[in-house]
Coordinates of C-alpha atoms and ligand atoms in Angstrom, one line a residue:
M11 CA 4.7 9.8 2.3
S12 CA 3.1 6.6 1.0
R13 CA 5.4 3.8 0.1
C14 CA 5.3 1.0 -2.5
R15 CA 4.0 -2.2 -0.9
V16 CA 6.7 -4.2 -2.7
C17 CA 9.9 -2.2 -2.7
Q18 CA 9.2 0.6 -0.2
H19 CA 10.1 3.5 -2.6
A20 CA 7.9 6.5 -2.8
L21 CA 4.5 6.4 -4.5
L22 CA 3.8 9.2 -6.9
E23 CA 0.0 9.9 -6.6
F24 CA -1.8 10.6 -9.9
F25 CA -5.6 10.5 -9.0
D26 CA -7.7 11.0 -5.9
F27 CA -11.4 9.8 -5.8
E28 CA -11.6 11.1 -2.3
R29 CA -14.0 9.5 0.2
Q30 CA -15.2 6.1 -0.9
P31 CA -16.9 3.1 0.8
L32 CA -15.9 -0.5 0.6
S33 CA -17.1 -1.7 -2.8
S34 CA -18.8 -4.9 -1.7
A35 CA -20.3 -3.6 1.6
F36 CA -23.9 -3.6 0.5
V37 CA -25.7 -2.1 3.4
A38 CA -29.1 -2.8 5.0
P39 CA -31.5 0.1 4.6
D40 CA -31.2 0.8 8.4
G41 CA -27.4 0.4 8.5
T42 CA -26.3 3.5 6.6
D43 CA -25.0 5.3 9.7
D44 CA -22.2 2.8 10.2
E45 CA -20.5 2.7 6.8
F46 CA -16.8 2.8 6.5
F47 CA -15.1 5.2 4.1
F48 CA -11.5 5.7 3.1
R49 CA -9.5 7.9 0.7
L50 CA -9.4 6.0 -2.6
A51 CA -6.4 7.4 -4.5
V52 CA -3.9 5.8 -6.9
G53 CA -0.2 6.3 -7.4
M54 CA 2.8 4.7 -9.1
C55 CA 6.0 3.5 -7.4
E56 CA 8.9 5.8 -8.5
S57 CA 11.2 2.8 -8.6
C58 CA 9.4 -0.5 -9.7
A59 CA 6.6 1.4 -11.5
L60 CA 3.9 -0.7 -9.8
V61 CA 0.6 1.2 -9.8
Q62 CA -1.3 0.8 -6.6
L63 CA -3.7 2.3 -4.1
I64 CA -2.2 5.0 -1.9
E65 CA -4.2 3.9 1.2
S66 CA -5.1 0.4 2.3
V67 CA -8.3 -0.6 4.0
P68 CA -7.7 -2.2 7.4
P69 CA -7.4 -6.0 6.8
E70 CA -10.2 -6.8 9.2
L71 CA -12.6 -4.8 7.0
A72 CA -11.4 -6.0 3.6
H73 CA -13.2 -8.9 2.0
H74 CA -16.3 -9.3 4.0
E75 CA -17.5 -12.7 5.1
G76 CA -20.6 -13.6 3.1
Y77 CA -19.2 -11.6 0.2
P78 CA -21.7 -12.2 -2.5
Y79 CA -19.7 -12.5 -5.7
H80 CA -20.1 -15.7 -7.8
S81 CA -18.2 -16.2 -11.0
A82 CA -20.5 -19.0 -12.1
G83 CA -23.2 -16.3 -12.4
S84 CA -21.7 -15.5 -15.8
S85 CA -21.8 -18.2 -18.5
V86 CA -18.8 -16.5 -20.1
M87 CA -16.7 -16.7 -17.0
T88 CA -17.7 -20.3 -16.4
K89 CA -16.6 -21.1 -19.9
H90 CA -13.4 -19.2 -19.4
F91 CA -12.4 -21.2 -16.3
E92 CA -13.3 -24.5 -18.0
E93 CA -11.1 -23.6 -20.9
T94 CA -8.3 -22.5 -18.7
A95 CA -8.5 -25.9 -16.9
R96 CA -8.4 -27.8 -20.2
R97 CA -5.4 -25.7 -21.3
F98 CA -3.5 -26.6 -18.0
I99 CA -4.4 -30.3 -18.5
E100 CA -2.9 -30.2 -22.0
T101 CA 0.2 -28.1 -21.3
E102 CA 1.2 -28.1 -17.6
L103 CA -0.6 -31.1 -15.9
T104 CA 1.0 -33.7 -18.1
G105 CA 3.1 -35.7 -15.6
P106 CA 2.2 -39.0 -14.0
D107 CA 0.1 -37.6 -11.1
P108 CA -0.2 -33.9 -11.5
F109 CA -1.4 -31.6 -8.7
V110 CA -3.1 -28.1 -9.2
V111 CA -3.7 -25.6 -6.4
E112 CA -5.9 -22.5 -6.7
I113 CA -5.6 -19.4 -4.5
G114 CA -9.1 -17.9 -4.0
A115 CA -11.1 -20.5 -6.0
N116 CA -14.5 -18.7 -5.8
D117 CA -17.1 -21.2 -7.3
G118 CA -14.4 -23.7 -8.0
V119 CA -15.2 -24.1 -11.7
L120 CA -11.5 -24.5 -12.7
L121 CA -10.7 -27.1 -10.0
H122 CA -14.0 -28.9 -10.6
T123 CA -13.1 -29.3 -14.3
C124 CA -9.6 -30.5 -13.4
G125 CA -11.2 -33.0 -10.9
E126 CA -13.4 -34.4 -13.6
A127 CA -10.3 -35.2 -15.6
G128 CA -8.9 -37.1 -12.6
I129 CA -6.4 -34.5 -11.5
R130 CA -5.6 -33.9 -7.9
H131 CA -6.6 -30.4 -6.9
L132 CA -7.0 -28.1 -3.9
A133 CA -8.3 -24.7 -3.2
V134 CA -6.5 -22.4 -0.7
E135 CA -8.6 -19.6 0.8
P136 CA -9.5 -18.4 4.3
S137 CA -13.3 -18.8 4.0
G138 CA -13.7 -21.3 1.2
A139 CA -17.1 -23.1 1.1
G140 CA -17.4 -24.3 -2.5
T141 CA -17.8 -27.8 -3.9
V142 CA -14.1 -28.5 -4.1
R143 CA -11.6 -29.6 -1.4
V144 CA -10.4 -26.5 0.5
H145 CA -7.4 -25.7 2.7
R146 CA -8.7 -22.9 4.8
A147 CA -5.9 -20.4 5.2
F148 CA -4.2 -17.5 3.5
F149 CA -1.6 -18.7 1.0
D150 CA 1.9 -18.3 2.6
A151 CA 4.9 -20.3 3.5
A152 CA 3.1 -22.0 6.5
S153 CA 0.0 -23.1 4.5
A154 CA 2.2 -24.1 1.5
A155 CA 4.4 -26.3 3.8
A156 CA 1.2 -27.9 5.2
I157 CA 0.0 -28.7 1.7
L158 CA 3.4 -29.9 0.6
A159 CA 3.4 -32.4 3.5
T160 CA 0.0 -33.9 2.6
D161 CA -0.1 -33.5 -1.2
G162 CA 3.4 -33.0 -2.4
P163 CA 4.6 -30.2 -4.8
A164 CA 2.2 -28.4 -7.1
D165 CA 2.6 -28.4 -10.8
V166 CA 0.4 -25.4 -11.2
V167 CA -0.6 -22.7 -8.7
Y168 CA -3.4 -20.6 -10.2
S169 CA -5.2 -17.5 -9.1
A170 CA -7.8 -15.3 -10.9
N171 CA -8.8 -11.9 -9.6
T172 CA -7.1 -12.4 -6.3
I173 CA -3.4 -11.5 -6.4
C174 CA -4.1 -7.9 -7.3
S175 CA -6.1 -7.6 -4.0
V176 CA -3.3 -9.0 -1.7
P177 CA -1.6 -6.0 -0.2
D178 CA 1.5 -8.0 1.0
L179 CA 2.8 -10.2 -1.8
R180 CA 5.9 -11.4 -0.1
P181 CA 4.1 -14.3 1.8
V182 CA 2.6 -15.4 -1.5
F183 CA 6.0 -15.7 -3.2
E184 CA 7.4 -17.4 -0.1
G185 CA 4.6 -19.9 -0.3
L186 CA 5.3 -20.5 -4.0
D187 CA 8.9 -21.1 -3.2
V188 CA 7.8 -23.8 -0.8
L189 CA 5.1 -25.5 -2.8
L190 CA 5.9 -25.2 -6.5
A191 CA 7.5 -28.2 -8.2
S192 CA 10.9 -27.4 -9.7
D193 CA 9.2 -27.1 -13.1
G194 CA 5.9 -25.8 -11.8
V195 CA 4.3 -22.6 -12.7
F196 CA 2.4 -19.9 -10.9
V197 CA -0.3 -18.5 -13.3
F198 CA -2.4 -15.5 -12.3
E199 CA -4.8 -13.2 -14.1
D200 CA -5.9 -9.7 -13.1
P201 CA -7.1 -6.5 -14.6
Y202 CA -4.4 -4.9 -16.9
L203 CA -3.5 -1.3 -16.4
G204 CA -2.9 -0.9 -20.1
E205 CA -6.6 -1.9 -20.8
I206 CA -7.9 0.3 -17.9
L207 CA -6.1 3.3 -19.4
E208 CA -7.0 2.5 -23.0
R209 CA -10.7 2.3 -22.1
T210 CA -10.7 4.8 -19.2
A211 CA -12.2 2.0 -17.2
F212 CA -11.6 3.8 -13.9
D213 CA -14.2 1.8 -12.1
Q214 CA -11.7 -1.0 -11.9
I215 CA -10.2 1.2 -9.1
Y216 CA -11.8 0.3 -5.8
D217 CA -10.7 -0.9 -2.3
E218 CA -10.3 -4.6 -3.3
H219 CA -8.0 -3.8 -6.3
V220 CA -4.8 -2.8 -4.5
F221 CA -2.5 -3.3 -7.5
F222 CA -2.9 -2.5 -11.2
F223 CA -0.4 -4.7 -12.9
T224 CA 1.7 -4.2 -16.0
V225 CA 4.2 -6.6 -17.6
R226 CA 7.0 -4.3 -16.5
A227 CA 5.9 -4.3 -12.8
V228 CA 5.2 -8.1 -12.7
Q229 CA 8.5 -8.9 -14.3
A230 CA 10.3 -6.8 -11.6
L231 CA 8.1 -8.4 -8.9
A232 CA 8.8 -12.0 -10.0
E233 CA 12.6 -11.3 -10.2
R234 CA 12.6 -9.7 -6.8
F235 CA 11.4 -13.0 -5.2
G236 CA 13.7 -15.3 -7.3
F237 CA 11.2 -16.1 -10.1
V238 CA 11.0 -15.3 -13.8
L239 CA 8.1 -13.9 -15.8
A240 CA 7.9 -16.7 -18.4
D241 CA 4.8 -15.8 -20.4
V242 CA 2.0 -13.2 -20.7
E243 CA -1.3 -13.5 -22.5
R244 CA -4.0 -10.9 -22.9
L245 CA -7.5 -12.0 -21.9
P246 CA -10.8 -10.4 -23.0
V247 CA -12.6 -11.2 -19.7
H248 CA -13.6 -8.6 -17.1
G249 CA -12.9 -5.7 -19.4
G250 CA -9.3 -6.8 -20.3
Q251 CA -6.8 -8.7 -18.2
I252 CA -3.4 -10.3 -18.5
R253 CA -2.6 -13.9 -17.6
Y254 CA 0.9 -14.0 -16.2
T255 CA 2.9 -17.2 -16.0
V256 CA 5.7 -17.2 -13.5
A257 CA 8.3 -19.9 -13.1
R258 CA 11.4 -20.5 -10.8
A259 CA 14.4 -18.5 -12.1
G260 CA 16.3 -20.4 -14.8
R261 CA 13.6 -23.0 -15.3
R262 CA 11.8 -21.3 -18.3
T263 CA 12.9 -19.0 -21.1
P264 CA 10.5 -16.1 -21.4
T265 CA 8.3 -16.4 -24.5
P266 CA 8.5 -13.6 -27.2
A267 CA 5.1 -12.3 -25.9
V268 CA 6.9 -10.9 -22.8
A269 CA 9.3 -8.8 -24.8
E270 CA 6.5 -7.8 -27.2
L271 CA 4.2 -6.5 -24.4
L272 CA 7.1 -4.8 -22.6
A273 CA 8.0 -2.9 -25.8
E274 CA 4.3 -2.0 -26.3
E275 CA 4.1 -0.7 -22.8
R276 CA 7.3 1.4 -23.3
E277 CA 6.0 2.8 -26.6
L278 CA 2.6 3.7 -25.0
G279 CA 4.4 5.4 -22.1
L280 CA 2.1 3.3 -19.9
T281 CA 4.0 4.1 -16.7
D282 CA 5.0 7.7 -17.5
M283 CA 3.4 10.1 -15.0
A284 CA 2.2 12.2 -18.0
T285 CA 0.1 9.3 -19.3
L286 CA -1.3 8.6 -15.8
E287 CA -2.2 12.2 -15.3
A288 CA -3.9 12.4 -18.7
F289 CA -5.9 9.3 -17.6
G290 CA -7.0 11.4 -14.6
R291 CA -8.3 14.2 -16.8
K292 CA -10.3 11.6 -18.9
I293 CA -11.8 10.3 -15.7
Q294 CA -13.1 13.8 -14.8
G295 CA -14.4 14.2 -18.4
I296 CA -16.4 11.0 -18.1
R297 CA -17.9 12.0 -14.8
T298 CA -19.0 15.4 -16.3
E299 CA -20.6 13.8 -19.3
L300 CA -22.3 10.9 -17.5
V301 CA -23.8 13.1 -14.8
A302 CA -25.1 15.6 -17.5
L303 CA -26.7 12.8 -19.5
L304 CA -28.5 11.3 -16.5
H305 CA -29.7 14.7 -15.3
R306 CA -30.9 15.5 -18.8
L307 CA -32.8 12.2 -19.2
R308 CA -34.5 12.6 -15.8
A309 CA -35.4 16.2 -16.6
E310 CA -37.0 15.0 -19.9
G311 CA -39.1 12.6 -17.8
H312 CA -37.4 9.4 -18.7
T313 CA -37.1 6.4 -16.3
I314 CA -33.7 5.0 -15.6
A315 CA -32.6 1.8 -13.8
A316 CA -29.1 0.3 -13.4
Y317 CA -28.1 -3.2 -14.2
G318 CA -25.5 -5.2 -12.2
A319 CA -24.7 -4.2 -8.7
T320 CA -21.0 -4.6 -9.3
A321 CA -18.1 -3.8 -7.0
K322 CA -16.8 -1.5 -9.8
S323 CA -20.0 0.5 -9.8
S324 CA -19.2 1.7 -6.3
T325 CA -16.5 3.9 -7.7
I326 CA -18.7 5.2 -10.5
A327 CA -21.8 5.9 -8.3
N328 CA -19.9 7.5 -5.5
Y329 CA -17.4 9.5 -7.5
C330 CA -20.2 10.8 -9.9
G331 CA -22.7 11.3 -7.1
I332 CA -25.2 8.9 -8.7
G333 CA -27.9 8.0 -6.0
P334 CA -31.5 6.9 -6.0
D335 CA -32.7 10.3 -7.0
L336 CA -31.1 9.8 -10.5
V337 CA -31.2 5.9 -10.6
P338 CA -34.0 4.6 -8.3
Y339 CA -32.9 0.9 -8.3
V340 CA -30.3 -1.5 -9.7
C341 CA -31.2 -5.1 -10.7
D342 CA -28.8 -8.0 -10.0
T343 CA -28.9 -11.8 -10.0
T344 CA -27.1 -12.1 -6.6
P345 CA -29.7 -13.0 -3.9
A346 CA -27.4 -11.8 -1.0
K347 CA -27.5 -8.3 -2.5
H348 CA -31.3 -8.1 -2.8
G349 CA -33.0 -5.7 -0.3
R350 CA -29.8 -4.0 0.4
L351 CA -28.4 -0.6 -0.8
T352 CA -25.3 0.0 -2.8
P353 CA -22.4 1.1 -0.6
G354 CA -22.2 4.8 -0.1
S355 CA -24.6 5.7 -3.0
H356 CA -27.6 3.8 -1.4
I357 CA -29.3 2.7 -4.6
P358 CA -31.7 -0.2 -3.7
V359 CA -30.7 -3.6 -5.2
R360 CA -33.6 -5.6 -6.7
P361 CA -33.8 -9.1 -8.2
A362 CA -33.0 -9.5 -11.9
A363 CA -36.6 -10.5 -12.4
V364 CA -37.6 -6.8 -11.7
F365 CA -36.0 -5.9 -15.0
A366 CA -39.0 -6.8 -17.1
D367 CA -41.9 -5.3 -19.0
P368 CA -42.7 -2.5 -18.3
Y369 CA -39.0 -1.7 -18.7
P370 CA -37.3 1.6 -17.7
D371 CA -36.6 3.8 -20.7
Y372 CA -32.8 3.6 -20.0
A373 CA -30.6 1.1 -18.2
L374 CA -27.2 2.2 -16.9
L375 CA -25.0 -0.9 -17.4
F376 CA -22.8 -1.1 -14.3
A377 CA -21.8 -4.7 -15.4
W378 CA -20.4 -3.4 -18.7
N379 CA -17.7 -6.1 -18.7
H380 CA -20.5 -8.6 -19.2
A381 CA -22.2 -6.4 -21.9
E382 CA -22.4 -9.0 -24.6
E383 CA -23.9 -11.7 -22.4
I384 CA -26.3 -9.3 -20.7
M385 CA -27.5 -7.6 -23.9
A386 CA -28.1 -11.0 -25.5
K387 CA -30.0 -12.2 -22.4
E388 CA -32.0 -8.9 -22.2
R389 CA -32.8 -8.6 -25.9
A390 CA -36.5 -7.9 -25.1
F391 CA -35.5 -4.6 -23.4
R392 CA -34.1 -3.2 -26.6
E393 CA -37.0 -4.6 -28.6
A394 CA -39.4 -2.8 -26.3
G395 CA -37.5 0.5 -27.1
G396 CA -35.1 0.5 -24.1
R397 CA -31.6 1.9 -24.4
W398 CA -28.4 1.0 -22.6
I399 CA -26.2 3.7 -21.2
L400 CA -22.5 2.8 -21.1
Y401 CA -19.5 4.8 -19.9
V402 CA -16.7 2.6 -21.1
P403 CA -14.7 3.5 -23.1
H404 CA -16.7 6.8 -23.3
V405 CA -20.3 7.8 -22.4
H406 CA -22.7 6.5 -25.0
V407 CA -26.2 5.2 -25.5
V408 CA -27.0 2.1 -27.5
Ligands
LIG518 O1 -12.2 -8.7 -9.2 C1 -13.4 -8.9 -8.8 C2 -14.4 -9.4 -9.7 C3 -14.0 -10.6 -10.5 O2 -15.6 -9.7 -9.1 C4 -13.7 -8.7 -7.4 N1 -12.8 -7.8 -6.8 C5 -15.1 -8.3 -7.2 C6 -16.1 -8.6 -8.3 O3 -16.2 -7.4 -9.1 P1 -17.5 -7.0 -9.8 O4 -18.6 -7.1 -8.8 O5 -17.3 -5.7 -10.4 O6 -17.6 -8.2 -10.8 P2 -18.6 -8.4 -12.0 O7 -18.4 -9.8 -12.5 O8 -18.6 -7.3 -13.0 O9 -20.1 -8.4 -11.3 C7 -21.2 -8.6 -12.0 C8 -22.5 -8.3 -11.2 O10 -23.6 -8.3 -12.1 C9 -22.7 -9.4 -10.2 O11 -23.3 -8.8 -9.0 C10 -23.8 -10.3 -10.9 C11 -24.5 -9.3 -11.8 N2 -24.9 -9.9 -13.0 C12 -26.3 -9.9 -13.3 O12 -27.1 -9.3 -12.6 N3 -26.7 -10.5 -14.5 C13 -24.0 -10.5 -13.9 C14 -24.4 -11.1 -15.0 C15 -23.4 -11.7 -16.0 C16 -25.8 -11.1 -15.4 O13 -26.2 -11.6 -16.4
LIG519 ZN1 8.0 -0.4 -5.9

């Protein structure tokens, strides 16, 4: 029986995507014989209600070196991190010599913005190579102690799109206990289960996303390690996330937003097995509709390309059996993905410049979370008669 990674109680499985590859393991055309597959399935802890993957990928295979994701590739995400930095500067980094730490800083947009305002900052990640100062390690008690010794306590420890992918959260909280100033906060943002269910955004489920947080589960998680969930805020980015603010127990009174979202989750039955099983039936429905649409369009002689070789699309393409026969190529701005094939589904990745006149008749928007930005940028595609295919929150053509 699979057990909860936090409290060791049994996991109640509610959906099985079966054999799936690593979502960011873009493969060389001659390397398809060596791909790694695992059983992608999700369940909920019968005790703490934390929704999580049933099986983990071996740590040495998770998070490839040279992993090609760059948040600065999206102007919306760059703005999001700049605004988050400014918010911290106004509300949390107000002392005489504040210090902010980011776990998994990616392009370093947030820390760079803090640095420009004269704020001491540090990224903590095992393979960091950005423009900001990096402590190369996983965040745990040992790395936190080393940082404390050189830089002193942190007023803010921040992390975006990382905590949900850390299978063992105990070392993270042990590190926070070492490094956080007595009034410091740990702020992290990750995809929200409520939004995933509401939009049937099942492509958020892939190897790197180990946990699918709810306010209920994060509150229990924080309390388990001697902290308190002090605030929650819904964010529109990446298809719907929550920003959680965690403080040392007794240091902050939770804002009304925490109780409000907890009540909403209860009312929606977000962590009832019946709700999760209904989500599973909707996933099957989307697969049926999307595959039928793509087959019909191809049978009618239409050309189709995909847009955005996202990690998320690994689940869509492999679960729905969408390969190069249906969608001959996917365009993406990330140079490291060009000339490679999408994991498992083997759709060739081409540069974004390939998406130009003569356009395909239809474009399957794998990067649906950036729809507004991409549709604005690619206005000429629609003007030339092209149509976008979306599958979130349901299969539709625009
Ligand atoms: O959580 C995670 C998120 C933040 O990033 C990670 N586990 C992995 C990764 O997930 P993803 O690949 O699903 O993220 P995105 O942001 O949806 O990926 C967008 C992809 O689309 C990138 O490969 C870049 C590309 N893109 C593009 O070609 N043109 C993106 C934009 C905005 C564009 O205009
Ligand atoms: Zn649990």
